[in-house]
Short mmCIF file of C-alpha atoms and ligand atoms in Angstrom, two decimals:
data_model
loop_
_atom_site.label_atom_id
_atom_site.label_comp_id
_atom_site.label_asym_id
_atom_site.label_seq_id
_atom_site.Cartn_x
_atom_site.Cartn_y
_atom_site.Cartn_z
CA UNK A 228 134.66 121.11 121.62
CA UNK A 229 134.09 118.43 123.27
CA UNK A 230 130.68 115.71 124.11
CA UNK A 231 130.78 116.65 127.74
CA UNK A 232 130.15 120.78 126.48
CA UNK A 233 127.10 119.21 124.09
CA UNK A 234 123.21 119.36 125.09
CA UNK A 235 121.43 117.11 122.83
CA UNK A 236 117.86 118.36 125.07
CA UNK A 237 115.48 120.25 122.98
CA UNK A 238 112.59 122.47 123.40
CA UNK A 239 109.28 122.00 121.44
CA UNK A 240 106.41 123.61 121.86
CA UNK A 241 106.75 123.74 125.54
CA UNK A 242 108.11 119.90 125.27
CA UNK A 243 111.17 119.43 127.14
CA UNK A 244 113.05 116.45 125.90
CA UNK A 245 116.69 115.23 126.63
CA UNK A 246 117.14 114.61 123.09
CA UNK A 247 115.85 115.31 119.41
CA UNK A 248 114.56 111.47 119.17
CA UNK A 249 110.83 110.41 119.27
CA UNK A 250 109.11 106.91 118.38
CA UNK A 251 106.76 107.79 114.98
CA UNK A 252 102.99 106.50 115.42
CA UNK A 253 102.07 103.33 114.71
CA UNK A 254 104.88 101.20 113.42
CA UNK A 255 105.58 99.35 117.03
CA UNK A 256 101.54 99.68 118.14
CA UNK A 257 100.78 101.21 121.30
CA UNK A 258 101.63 98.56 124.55
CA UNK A 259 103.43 100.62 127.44
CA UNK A 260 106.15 97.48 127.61
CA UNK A 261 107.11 98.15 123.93
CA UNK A 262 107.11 101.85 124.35
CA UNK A 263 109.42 101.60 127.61
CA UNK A 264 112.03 99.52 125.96
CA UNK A 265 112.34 102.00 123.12
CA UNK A 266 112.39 104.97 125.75
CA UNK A 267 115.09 103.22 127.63
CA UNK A 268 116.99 102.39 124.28
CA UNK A 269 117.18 106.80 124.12
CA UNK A 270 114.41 108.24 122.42
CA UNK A 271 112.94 110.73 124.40
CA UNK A 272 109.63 110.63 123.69
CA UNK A 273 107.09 108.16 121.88
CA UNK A 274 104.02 108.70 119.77
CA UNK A 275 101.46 106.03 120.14
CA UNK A 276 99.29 104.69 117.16
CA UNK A 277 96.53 106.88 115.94
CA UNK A 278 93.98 106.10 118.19
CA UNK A 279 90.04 106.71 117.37
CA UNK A 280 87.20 107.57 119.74
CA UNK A 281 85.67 104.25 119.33
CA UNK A 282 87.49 100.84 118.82
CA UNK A 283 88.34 100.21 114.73
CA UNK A 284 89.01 96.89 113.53
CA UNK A 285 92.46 96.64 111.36
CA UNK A 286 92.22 95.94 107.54
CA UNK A 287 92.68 91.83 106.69
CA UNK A 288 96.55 90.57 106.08
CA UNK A 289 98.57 91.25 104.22
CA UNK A 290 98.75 94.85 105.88
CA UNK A 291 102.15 95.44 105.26
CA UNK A 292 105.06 94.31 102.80
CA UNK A 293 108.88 95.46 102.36
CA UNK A 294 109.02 96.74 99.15
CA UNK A 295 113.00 98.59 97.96
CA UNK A 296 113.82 101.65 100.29
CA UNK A 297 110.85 100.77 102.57
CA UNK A 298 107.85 99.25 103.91
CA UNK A 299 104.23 99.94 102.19
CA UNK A 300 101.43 99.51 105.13
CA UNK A 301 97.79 99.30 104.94
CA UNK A 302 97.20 98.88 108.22
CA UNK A 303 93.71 100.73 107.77
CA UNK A 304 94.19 102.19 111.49
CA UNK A 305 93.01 99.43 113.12
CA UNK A 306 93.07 100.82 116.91
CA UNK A 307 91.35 99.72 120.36
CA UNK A 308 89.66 102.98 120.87
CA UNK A 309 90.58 105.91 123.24
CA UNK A 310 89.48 103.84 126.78
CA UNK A 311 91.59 101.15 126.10
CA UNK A 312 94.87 103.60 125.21
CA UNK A 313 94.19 105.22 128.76
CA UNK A 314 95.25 102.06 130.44
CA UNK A 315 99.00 102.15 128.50
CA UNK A 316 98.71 106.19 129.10
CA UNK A 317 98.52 105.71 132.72
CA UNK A 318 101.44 103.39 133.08
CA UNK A 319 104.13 105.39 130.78
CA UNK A 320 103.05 108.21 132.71
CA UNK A 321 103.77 106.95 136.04
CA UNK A 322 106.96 106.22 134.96
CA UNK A 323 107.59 109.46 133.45
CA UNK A 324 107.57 108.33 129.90
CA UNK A 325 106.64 111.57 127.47
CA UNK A 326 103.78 110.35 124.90
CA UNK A 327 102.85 112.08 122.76
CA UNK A 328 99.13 110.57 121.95
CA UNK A 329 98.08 110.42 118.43
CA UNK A 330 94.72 111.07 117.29
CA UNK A 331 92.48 111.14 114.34
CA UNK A 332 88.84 111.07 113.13
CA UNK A 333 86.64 113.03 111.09
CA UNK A 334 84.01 114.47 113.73
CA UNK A 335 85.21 117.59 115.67
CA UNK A 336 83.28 116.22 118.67
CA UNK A 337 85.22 113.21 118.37
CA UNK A 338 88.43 115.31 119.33
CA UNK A 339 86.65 116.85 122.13
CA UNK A 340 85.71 113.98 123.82
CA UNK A 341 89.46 112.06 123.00
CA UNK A 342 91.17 114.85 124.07
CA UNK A 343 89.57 115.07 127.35
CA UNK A 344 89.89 111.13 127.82
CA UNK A 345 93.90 111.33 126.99
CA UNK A 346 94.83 114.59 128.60
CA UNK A 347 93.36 113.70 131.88
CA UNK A 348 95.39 109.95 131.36
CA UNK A 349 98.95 111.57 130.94
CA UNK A 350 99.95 112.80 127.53
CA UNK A 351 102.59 115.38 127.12
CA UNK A 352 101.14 116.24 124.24
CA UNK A 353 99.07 115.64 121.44
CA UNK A 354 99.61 114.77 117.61
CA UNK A 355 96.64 115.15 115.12
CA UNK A 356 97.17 112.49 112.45
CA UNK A 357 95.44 114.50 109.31
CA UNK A 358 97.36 111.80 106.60
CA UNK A 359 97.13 108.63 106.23
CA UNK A 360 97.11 107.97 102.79
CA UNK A 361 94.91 104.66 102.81
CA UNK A 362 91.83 104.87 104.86
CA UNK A 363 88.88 106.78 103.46
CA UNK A 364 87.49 109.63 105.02
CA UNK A 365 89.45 110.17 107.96
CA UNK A 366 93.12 110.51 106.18
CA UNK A 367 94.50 112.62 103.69
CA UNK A 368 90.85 113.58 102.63
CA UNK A 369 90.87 115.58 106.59
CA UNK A 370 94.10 117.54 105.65
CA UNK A 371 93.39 118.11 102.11
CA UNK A 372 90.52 119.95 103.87
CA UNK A 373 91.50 123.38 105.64
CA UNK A 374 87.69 124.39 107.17
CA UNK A 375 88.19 120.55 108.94
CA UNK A 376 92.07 121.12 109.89
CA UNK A 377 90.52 124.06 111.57
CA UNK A 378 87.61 122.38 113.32
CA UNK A 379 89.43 119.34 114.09
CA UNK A 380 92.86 121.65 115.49
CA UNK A 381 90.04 124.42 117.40
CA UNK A 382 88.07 121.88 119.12
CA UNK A 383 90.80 119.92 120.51
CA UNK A 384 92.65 123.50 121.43
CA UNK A 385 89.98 123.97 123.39
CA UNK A 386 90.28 120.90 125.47
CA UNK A 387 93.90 120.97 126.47
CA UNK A 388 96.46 123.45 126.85
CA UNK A 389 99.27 121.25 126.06
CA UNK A 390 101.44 121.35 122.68
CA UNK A 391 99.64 120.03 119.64
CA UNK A 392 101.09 118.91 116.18
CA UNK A 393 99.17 118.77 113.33
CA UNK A 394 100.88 115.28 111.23
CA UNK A 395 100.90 116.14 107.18
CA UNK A 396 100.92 114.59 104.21
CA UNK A 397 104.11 114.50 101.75
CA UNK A 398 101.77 113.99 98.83
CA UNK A 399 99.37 117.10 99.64
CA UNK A 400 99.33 119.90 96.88
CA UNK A 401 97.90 122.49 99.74
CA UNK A 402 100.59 121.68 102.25
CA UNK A 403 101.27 125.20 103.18
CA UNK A 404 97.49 125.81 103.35
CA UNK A 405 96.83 123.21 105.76
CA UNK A 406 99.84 124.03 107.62
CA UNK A 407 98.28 127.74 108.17
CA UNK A 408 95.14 126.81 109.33
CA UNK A 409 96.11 124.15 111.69
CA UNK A 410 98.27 126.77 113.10
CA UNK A 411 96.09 129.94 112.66
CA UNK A 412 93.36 127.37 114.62
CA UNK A 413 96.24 126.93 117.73
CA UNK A 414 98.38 123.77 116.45
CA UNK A 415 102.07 124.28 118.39
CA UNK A 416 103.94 122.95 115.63
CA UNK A 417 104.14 120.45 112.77
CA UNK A 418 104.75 116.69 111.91
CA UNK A 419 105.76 116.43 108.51
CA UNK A 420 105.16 113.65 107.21
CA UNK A 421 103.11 110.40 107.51
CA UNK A 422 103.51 107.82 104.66
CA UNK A 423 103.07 108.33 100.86
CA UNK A 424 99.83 106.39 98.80
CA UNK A 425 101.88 103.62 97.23
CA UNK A 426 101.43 100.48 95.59
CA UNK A 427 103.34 97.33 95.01
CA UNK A 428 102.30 94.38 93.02
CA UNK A 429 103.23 90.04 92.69
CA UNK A 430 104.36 89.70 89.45
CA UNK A 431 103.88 85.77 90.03
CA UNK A 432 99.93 86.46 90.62
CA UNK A 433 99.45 89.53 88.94
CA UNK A 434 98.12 91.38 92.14
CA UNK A 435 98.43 94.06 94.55
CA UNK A 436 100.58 92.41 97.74
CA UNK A 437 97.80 94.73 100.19
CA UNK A 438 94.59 93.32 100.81
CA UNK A 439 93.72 97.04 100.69
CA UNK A 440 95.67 97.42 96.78
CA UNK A 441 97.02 100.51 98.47
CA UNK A 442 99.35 101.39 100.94
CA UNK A 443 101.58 104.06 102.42
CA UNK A 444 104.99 104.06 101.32
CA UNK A 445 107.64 104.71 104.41
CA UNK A 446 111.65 104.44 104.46
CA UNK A 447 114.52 105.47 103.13
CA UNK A 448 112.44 106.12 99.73
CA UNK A 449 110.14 108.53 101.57
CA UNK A 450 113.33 110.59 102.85
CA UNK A 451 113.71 113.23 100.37
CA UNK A 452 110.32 114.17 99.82
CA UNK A 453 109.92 114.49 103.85
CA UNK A 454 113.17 116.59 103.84
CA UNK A 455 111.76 118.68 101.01
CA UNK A 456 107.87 119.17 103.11
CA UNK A 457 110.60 120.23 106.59
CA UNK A 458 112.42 122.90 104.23
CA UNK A 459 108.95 123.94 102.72
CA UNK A 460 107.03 124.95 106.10
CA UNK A 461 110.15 125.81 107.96
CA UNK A 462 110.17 128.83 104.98
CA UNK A 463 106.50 129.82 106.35
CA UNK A 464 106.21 129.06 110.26
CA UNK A 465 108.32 130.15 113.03
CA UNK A 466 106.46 127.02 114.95
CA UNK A 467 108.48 123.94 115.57
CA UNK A 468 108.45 121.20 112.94
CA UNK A 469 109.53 117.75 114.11
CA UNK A 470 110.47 115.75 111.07
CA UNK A 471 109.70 112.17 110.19
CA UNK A 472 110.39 109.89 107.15
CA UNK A 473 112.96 107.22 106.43
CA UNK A 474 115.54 108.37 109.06
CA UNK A 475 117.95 105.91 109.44
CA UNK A 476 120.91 106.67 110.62
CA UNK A 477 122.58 109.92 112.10
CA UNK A 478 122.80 111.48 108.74
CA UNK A 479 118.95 111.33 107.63
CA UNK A 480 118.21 112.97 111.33
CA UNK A 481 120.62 115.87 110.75
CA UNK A 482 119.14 116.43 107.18
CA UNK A 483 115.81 116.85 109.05
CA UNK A 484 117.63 119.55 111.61
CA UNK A 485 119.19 121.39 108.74
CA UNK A 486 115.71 121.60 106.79
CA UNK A 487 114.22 123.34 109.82
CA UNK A 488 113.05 120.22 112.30
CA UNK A 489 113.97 120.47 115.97
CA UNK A 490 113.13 116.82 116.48
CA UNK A 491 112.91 113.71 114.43
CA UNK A 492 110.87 110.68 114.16
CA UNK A 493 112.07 107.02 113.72
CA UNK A 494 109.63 104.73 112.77
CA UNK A 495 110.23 101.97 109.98
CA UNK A 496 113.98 101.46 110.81
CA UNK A 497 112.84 100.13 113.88
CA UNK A 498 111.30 97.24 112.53
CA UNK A 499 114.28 95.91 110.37
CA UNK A 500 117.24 97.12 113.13
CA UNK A 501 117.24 96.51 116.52
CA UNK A 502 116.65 99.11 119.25
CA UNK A 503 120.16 99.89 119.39
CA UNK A 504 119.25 102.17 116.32
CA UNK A 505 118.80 105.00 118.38
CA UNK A 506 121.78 104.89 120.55
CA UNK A 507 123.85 104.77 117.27
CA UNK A 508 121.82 107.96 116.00
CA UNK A 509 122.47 109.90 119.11
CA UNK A 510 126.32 109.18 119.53
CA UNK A 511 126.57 109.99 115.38
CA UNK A 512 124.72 113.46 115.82
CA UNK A 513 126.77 114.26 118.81
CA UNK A 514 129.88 113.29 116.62
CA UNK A 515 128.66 115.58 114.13
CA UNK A 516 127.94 118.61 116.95
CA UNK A 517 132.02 117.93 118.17
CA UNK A 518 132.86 118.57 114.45
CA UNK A 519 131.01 121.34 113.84
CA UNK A 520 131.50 122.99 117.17
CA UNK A 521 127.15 123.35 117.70
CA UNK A 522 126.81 122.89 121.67
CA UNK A 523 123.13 122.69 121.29
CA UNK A 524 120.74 121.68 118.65
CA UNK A 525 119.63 124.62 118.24
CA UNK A 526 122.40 125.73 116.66
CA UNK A 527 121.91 124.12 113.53
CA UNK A 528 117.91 124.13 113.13
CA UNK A 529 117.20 125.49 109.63
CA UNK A 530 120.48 126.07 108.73
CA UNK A 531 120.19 124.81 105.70
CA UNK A 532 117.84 128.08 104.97
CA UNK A 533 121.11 130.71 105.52
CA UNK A 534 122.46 130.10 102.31
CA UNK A 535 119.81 131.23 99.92
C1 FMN B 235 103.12 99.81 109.98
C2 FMN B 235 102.95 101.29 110.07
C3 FMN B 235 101.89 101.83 110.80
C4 FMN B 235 101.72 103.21 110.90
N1 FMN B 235 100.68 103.72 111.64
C5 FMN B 235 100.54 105.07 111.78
C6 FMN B 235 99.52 105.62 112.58
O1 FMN B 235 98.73 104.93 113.23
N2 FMN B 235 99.42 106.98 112.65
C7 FMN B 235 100.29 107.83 111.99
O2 FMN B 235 100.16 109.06 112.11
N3 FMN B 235 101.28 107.31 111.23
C8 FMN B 235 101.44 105.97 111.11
N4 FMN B 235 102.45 105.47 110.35
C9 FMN B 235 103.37 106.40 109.68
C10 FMN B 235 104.61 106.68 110.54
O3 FMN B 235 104.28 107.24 111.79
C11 FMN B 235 105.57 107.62 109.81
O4 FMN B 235 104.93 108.85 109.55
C12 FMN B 235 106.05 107.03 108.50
O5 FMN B 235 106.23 105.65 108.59
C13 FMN B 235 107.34 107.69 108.01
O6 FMN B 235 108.39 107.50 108.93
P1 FMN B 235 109.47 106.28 108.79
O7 FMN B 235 109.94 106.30 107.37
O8 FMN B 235 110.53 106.61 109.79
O9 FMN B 235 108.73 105.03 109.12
C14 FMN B 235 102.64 104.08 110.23
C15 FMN B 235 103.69 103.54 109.50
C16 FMN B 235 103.87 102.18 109.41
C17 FMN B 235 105.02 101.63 108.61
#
């Protein structure tokens, strides 16, 4: 086999990308400029930071500190508010830029009216951040919460026929459960996972590094248990799973194919390696499809599962 038989394009939910590679929310913000370089560096598609129906002002420095195998954020989803995305929207989608727009909130009607606002501005699709592990209310307390999954997933269903991935938490003991009734309420597919609550302290003062104490743990250390949520729901949905924790390098994205993902995240490498990341991803999994004689992607989704 050779690279020139290979199709790295994959098929999600009605999402047609040219390869398995999408920007994760929130680690490079959400200007158009950014998201264009990393779109020309080869990811197919970017998600943009979680963005809330009304403006939200960030949580005070320090937000976020490198901590062994990763990065622990407390960003507290600090966000512009849905207008102000619309203006980035418009651009990437002029140039033909997939983006997939991230939302997240407590109040149904709050996806109603966001959905409306973004759909109409150019996403591709939409992903409905029910995890983050360090803001109150609207985080992991949403997912951990199946009669909201379904609210939240129904009423923005009902606003937009494009795909829609529900984005869960590695640390939830109902994972399956909120899985199902994202799903059961019209989600196209999963995100699994956002960040892990984490916690890092000074020893020289004694305290947390986060002005929020907590954090969300992302990287490398985050990698297995992400791999292990991929395997999980790819044993209870027939729904596309795009994976996302601590991929860095061509070996972390396959692990994600052969748990069941048919597209992966990069998020946190990106802000210790250079763009070129990506390129070096994509030539190693298309190494890896030569090898193993896999012409498509497809070909080795779940495979991991045929053994049991
Ligand atoms: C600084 C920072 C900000 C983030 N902001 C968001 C966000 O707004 N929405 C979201 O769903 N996830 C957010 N995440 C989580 C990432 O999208 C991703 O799920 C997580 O970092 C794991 O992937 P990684 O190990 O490749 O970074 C953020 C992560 C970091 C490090």
């Amino acid at each position: 086999m050779s690279q020139e038989q290979i199709s790295l394009e994959v098929e999600i939910a009605e999402l047609s990308l040219r390869n398995p590679i999408i920007l994760a929310s929130g680690i490079l913000g959400h200007s158009a400029e950014i998201f264009e370089r990393i779109y020309e560096g080869g990811a197919a598609a970017v998600v943009g930071k979680s963005i809330s129906l009304l403006p939200r002002d960030a949580y005070k420095p320090p937000a976020v500190v490198e901590v062994r195998g990763g990065f622990l954020n407390a960003i507290g989803l600090g966000n512009p508010g849905a207008e102000a995305f619309v203006q980035e929207l418009k651009k990437l989608s002029a140039k033909k830029i997939p983006v997939i727009a991230s939302m997240f909130g407590s109040d149904p009607e709050d996806f109603v009216k966001m959905t409306k606002i973004l759909d109409s501005a150019g996403a591709s699709a939409f992903e409905l951040n029910l995890s983050c592990p360090h803001v109150k209310g609207v985080g992991t307390e949403v997912g951990q919460d199946p009669d909201l999954v379904t609210k939240i997933v129904s009423a923005t269903r009902r606003n937009t026929s494009k795909p829609i991935f529900a984005k869960v938490s590695p640390s939830s003991e109902i994972l399956l459960q909120t899985v199902k009734a994202a799903e059961d309420a019209g989600a196209s597919g999963i995100t699994a996972t956002n960040t892990i609550r984490a916690m890092a302290l000074d020893v020289e003062s004694g305290m947390p590094y986060l002005s929020n104490r907590y954090g969300g743990l992302s990287g490398e250390a985050l990698h297995p248990i992400a791999v292990r949520c991929v395997y999980e729901i790819a044993e209870h949905t027939k729904n596309p799973i795009i994976g996302c924790g601590g991929v860095v390098d061509w070996e972390s994205a396959v692990e994600f194919i052969l748990a069941g993902a048919s597209a992966v995240q990069v998020g946190t490498v990106l802000a210790s390696k250079s763009i070129g990341t990506i390129e070096e991803i994509l030539n190693g999994i298309k190494g890896y499809m030569v090898r193993k004689g896999y012409r498509r992607i497809s070909d080795f989704v779940g495979l991991a599962h045929s053994g049991k």
